[in-house]
Amino acid sequence: MGFEAKLNELGVTLPDAPAPAANYVPYVVVGDMVYVSGQISADESGLITGTLGADMDVEAGAAAAKRCAIALLAQVKAACGGDLDRLVKVVKLGAFVNSTDEFTQQPMVVNGASDFLVAALGDAGRHARSAVSAPSLPLGVAVEIDGVFQIK
């Protein structure tokens, strides 16, 4: 089963790849690697904002992280000329969680992205990652995640 078919089975349709918000490109392809700029938490209703440990719980943060992963895949699909099945491997994610000084469950928040990628891509979705706290993120979003992907 192809990746798009699996996403459809999971009830996920990739949106158009989000446009960059400043003077940068959404992704860079070097050889068989795609480096995707940070994708902020947003859905069809707009930005997903909040601070973990203050006005947002882990479950809501994980849902925000999943939305970042969906945006990452949309960028990879764009980098592959519209053919997501050119994706070979999710190599690494770098995740930033808008959280209070006392909040220490950043990995559980980022599991929202990691679990989704494995569910959607199988072994190709297994990746290295970092999950760190940030005192604030652009536009007040809850989560921002960048990624490195291998393509064919």
Short mmCIF file of C-alpha atoms in Angstrom, two decimals:
data_model
loop_
_atom_site.label_atom_id
_atom_site.label_comp_id
_atom_site.label_asym_id
_atom_site.label_seq_id
_atom_site.Cartn_x
_atom_site.Cartn_y
_atom_site.Cartn_z
CA MET A 1 0.00 0.00 0.00
CA GLY A 2 1.34 3.43 -0.91
CA PHE A 3 1.81 6.19 1.65
CA GLU A 4 -1.08 8.30 0.32
CA ALA A 5 -3.41 5.27 0.46
CA LYS A 6 -2.35 4.62 4.06
CA LEU A 7 -2.98 8.28 4.94
CA ASN A 8 -6.45 8.01 3.38
CA GLU A 9 -7.08 4.87 5.42
CA LEU A 10 -6.17 6.89 8.53
CA GLY A 11 -8.58 9.64 7.44
CA VAL A 12 -5.81 12.14 6.68
CA THR A 13 -5.64 14.21 3.52
CA LEU A 14 -2.46 16.20 3.12
CA PRO A 15 -3.10 19.91 2.71
CA ASP A 16 -1.24 22.03 0.19
CA ALA A 17 2.27 22.62 1.50
CA PRO A 18 2.23 25.73 3.72
CA ALA A 19 3.99 28.78 2.26
CA PRO A 20 6.95 30.23 4.17
CA ALA A 21 6.15 33.17 6.45
CA ALA A 22 9.45 35.04 5.92
CA ASN A 23 12.61 35.11 3.80
CA TYR A 24 13.36 31.37 3.64
CA VAL A 25 12.31 28.36 1.59
CA PRO A 26 10.03 25.64 2.95
CA TYR A 27 12.47 22.87 2.02
CA VAL A 28 15.85 22.25 0.42
CA VAL A 29 16.69 19.12 -1.54
CA VAL A 30 20.35 18.02 -1.49
CA GLY A 31 20.96 14.75 -3.29
CA ASP A 32 18.51 12.25 -1.82
CA MET A 33 17.84 14.31 1.32
CA VAL A 34 15.07 16.82 1.96
CA TYR A 35 15.52 19.35 4.76
CA VAL A 36 12.13 20.78 5.73
CA SER A 37 11.88 24.09 7.57
CA GLY A 38 10.00 24.23 10.85
CA GLN A 39 6.28 23.66 10.48
CA ILE A 40 4.10 25.32 13.08
CA SER A 41 1.00 23.83 14.64
CA ALA A 42 -2.06 24.75 12.59
CA ASP A 43 -5.18 23.10 11.25
CA GLU A 44 -8.10 24.07 9.00
CA SER A 45 -9.32 26.50 11.68
CA GLY A 46 -6.00 28.34 11.96
CA LEU A 47 -3.06 28.38 14.33
CA ILE A 48 -2.98 26.02 17.30
CA THR A 49 -1.68 28.23 20.07
CA GLY A 50 -0.97 27.67 23.73
CA THR A 51 1.64 26.98 26.35
CA LEU A 52 2.11 23.47 27.69
CA GLY A 53 1.98 23.49 31.46
CA ALA A 54 -0.15 26.64 31.51
CA ASP A 55 -3.22 26.64 29.25
CA MET A 56 -2.66 23.43 27.25
CA ASP A 57 -2.41 19.78 28.34
CA VAL A 58 -0.25 17.00 26.91
CA GLU A 59 -3.10 15.53 24.84
CA ALA A 60 -3.78 18.86 23.11
CA GLY A 61 -0.05 19.38 22.62
CA ALA A 62 0.30 15.95 21.02
CA ALA A 63 -2.56 16.78 18.65
CA ALA A 64 -0.73 20.01 17.72
CA ALA A 65 2.47 18.02 17.10
CA LYS A 66 0.55 15.65 14.82
CA ARG A 67 -0.57 18.66 12.75
CA CYS A 68 3.09 19.67 12.40
CA ALA A 69 3.89 16.17 11.11
CA ILE A 70 1.08 16.41 8.56
CA ALA A 71 2.52 19.73 7.34
CA LEU A 72 6.00 18.16 7.16
CA LEU A 73 4.64 15.39 4.92
CA ALA A 74 2.90 17.98 2.75
CA GLN A 75 6.28 19.69 2.25
CA VAL A 76 7.97 16.37 1.43
CA LYS A 77 5.24 15.62 -1.11
CA ALA A 78 5.86 19.02 -2.72
CA ALA A 79 9.62 18.35 -2.74
CA CYS A 80 8.90 15.04 -4.51
CA GLY A 81 6.88 16.68 -7.28
CA GLY A 82 3.60 15.48 -5.81
CA ASP A 83 4.63 11.82 -5.40
CA LEU A 84 4.83 11.02 -1.68
CA ASP A 85 5.81 7.43 -2.54
CA ARG A 86 9.29 8.77 -3.38
CA LEU A 87 9.78 9.11 0.39
CA VAL A 88 12.25 6.50 1.67
CA LYS A 89 12.74 7.42 5.32
CA VAL A 90 12.00 10.00 7.98
CA VAL A 91 15.54 10.57 9.26
CA LYS A 92 15.22 13.14 12.07
CA LEU A 93 12.77 15.54 13.65
CA GLY A 94 13.68 18.61 15.67
CA ALA A 95 10.75 19.62 17.86
CA PHE A 96 10.16 22.74 19.91
CA VAL A 97 7.37 22.82 22.49
CA ASN A 98 6.06 26.13 23.84
CA SER A 99 6.09 25.32 27.55
CA THR A 100 6.51 26.68 31.03
CA ASP A 101 9.78 26.34 32.95
CA GLU A 102 8.25 23.59 35.09
CA PHE A 103 6.84 21.51 32.22
CA THR A 104 8.97 18.41 31.52
CA GLN A 105 6.77 16.28 29.25
CA GLN A 106 8.03 17.59 25.90
CA PRO A 107 8.75 14.04 24.67
CA MET A 108 5.14 13.02 25.31
CA VAL A 109 3.92 16.03 23.33
CA VAL A 110 6.21 15.22 20.39
CA ASN A 111 4.99 11.62 20.46
CA GLY A 112 1.94 13.03 18.68
CA ALA A 113 4.13 13.58 15.61
CA SER A 114 6.26 10.45 16.02
CA ASP A 115 3.33 8.09 16.58
CA PHE A 116 1.50 9.54 13.58
CA LEU A 117 4.52 9.15 11.27
CA VAL A 118 4.98 5.51 12.27
CA ALA A 119 1.25 4.81 11.87
CA ALA A 120 1.22 6.44 8.43
CA LEU A 121 4.58 5.28 7.09
CA GLY A 122 5.45 2.11 8.99
CA ASP A 123 9.18 1.50 9.42
CA ALA A 124 9.93 4.39 7.03
CA GLY A 125 8.43 6.68 9.68
CA ARG A 126 10.80 5.62 12.49
CA HIS A 127 13.24 8.45 13.15
CA ALA A 128 15.75 10.08 15.45
CA ARG A 129 14.50 13.24 17.15
CA SER A 130 14.93 15.93 19.72
CA ALA A 131 12.14 17.42 21.83
CA VAL A 132 13.00 20.64 23.63
CA SER A 133 11.20 23.36 25.53
CA ALA A 134 10.92 26.90 24.23
CA PRO A 135 9.67 29.86 26.29
CA SER A 136 7.75 31.06 23.24
CA LEU A 137 7.30 30.16 19.58
CA PRO A 138 6.35 32.20 16.49
CA LEU A 139 2.82 33.57 16.59
CA GLY A 140 2.22 31.89 19.96
CA VAL A 141 1.93 28.39 18.46
CA ALA A 142 2.17 25.38 20.74
CA VAL A 143 4.62 23.31 18.68
CA GLU A 144 7.09 23.74 15.80
CA ILE A 145 8.85 20.79 14.15
CA ASP A 146 11.45 20.62 11.39
CA GLY A 147 12.62 17.46 9.70
CA VAL A 148 15.13 15.64 7.55
CA PHE A 149 13.85 13.05 5.06
CA GLN A 150 15.45 10.66 2.57
CA ILE A 151 13.82 10.38 -0.87
CA LYS A 152 14.41 8.46 -4.09
#
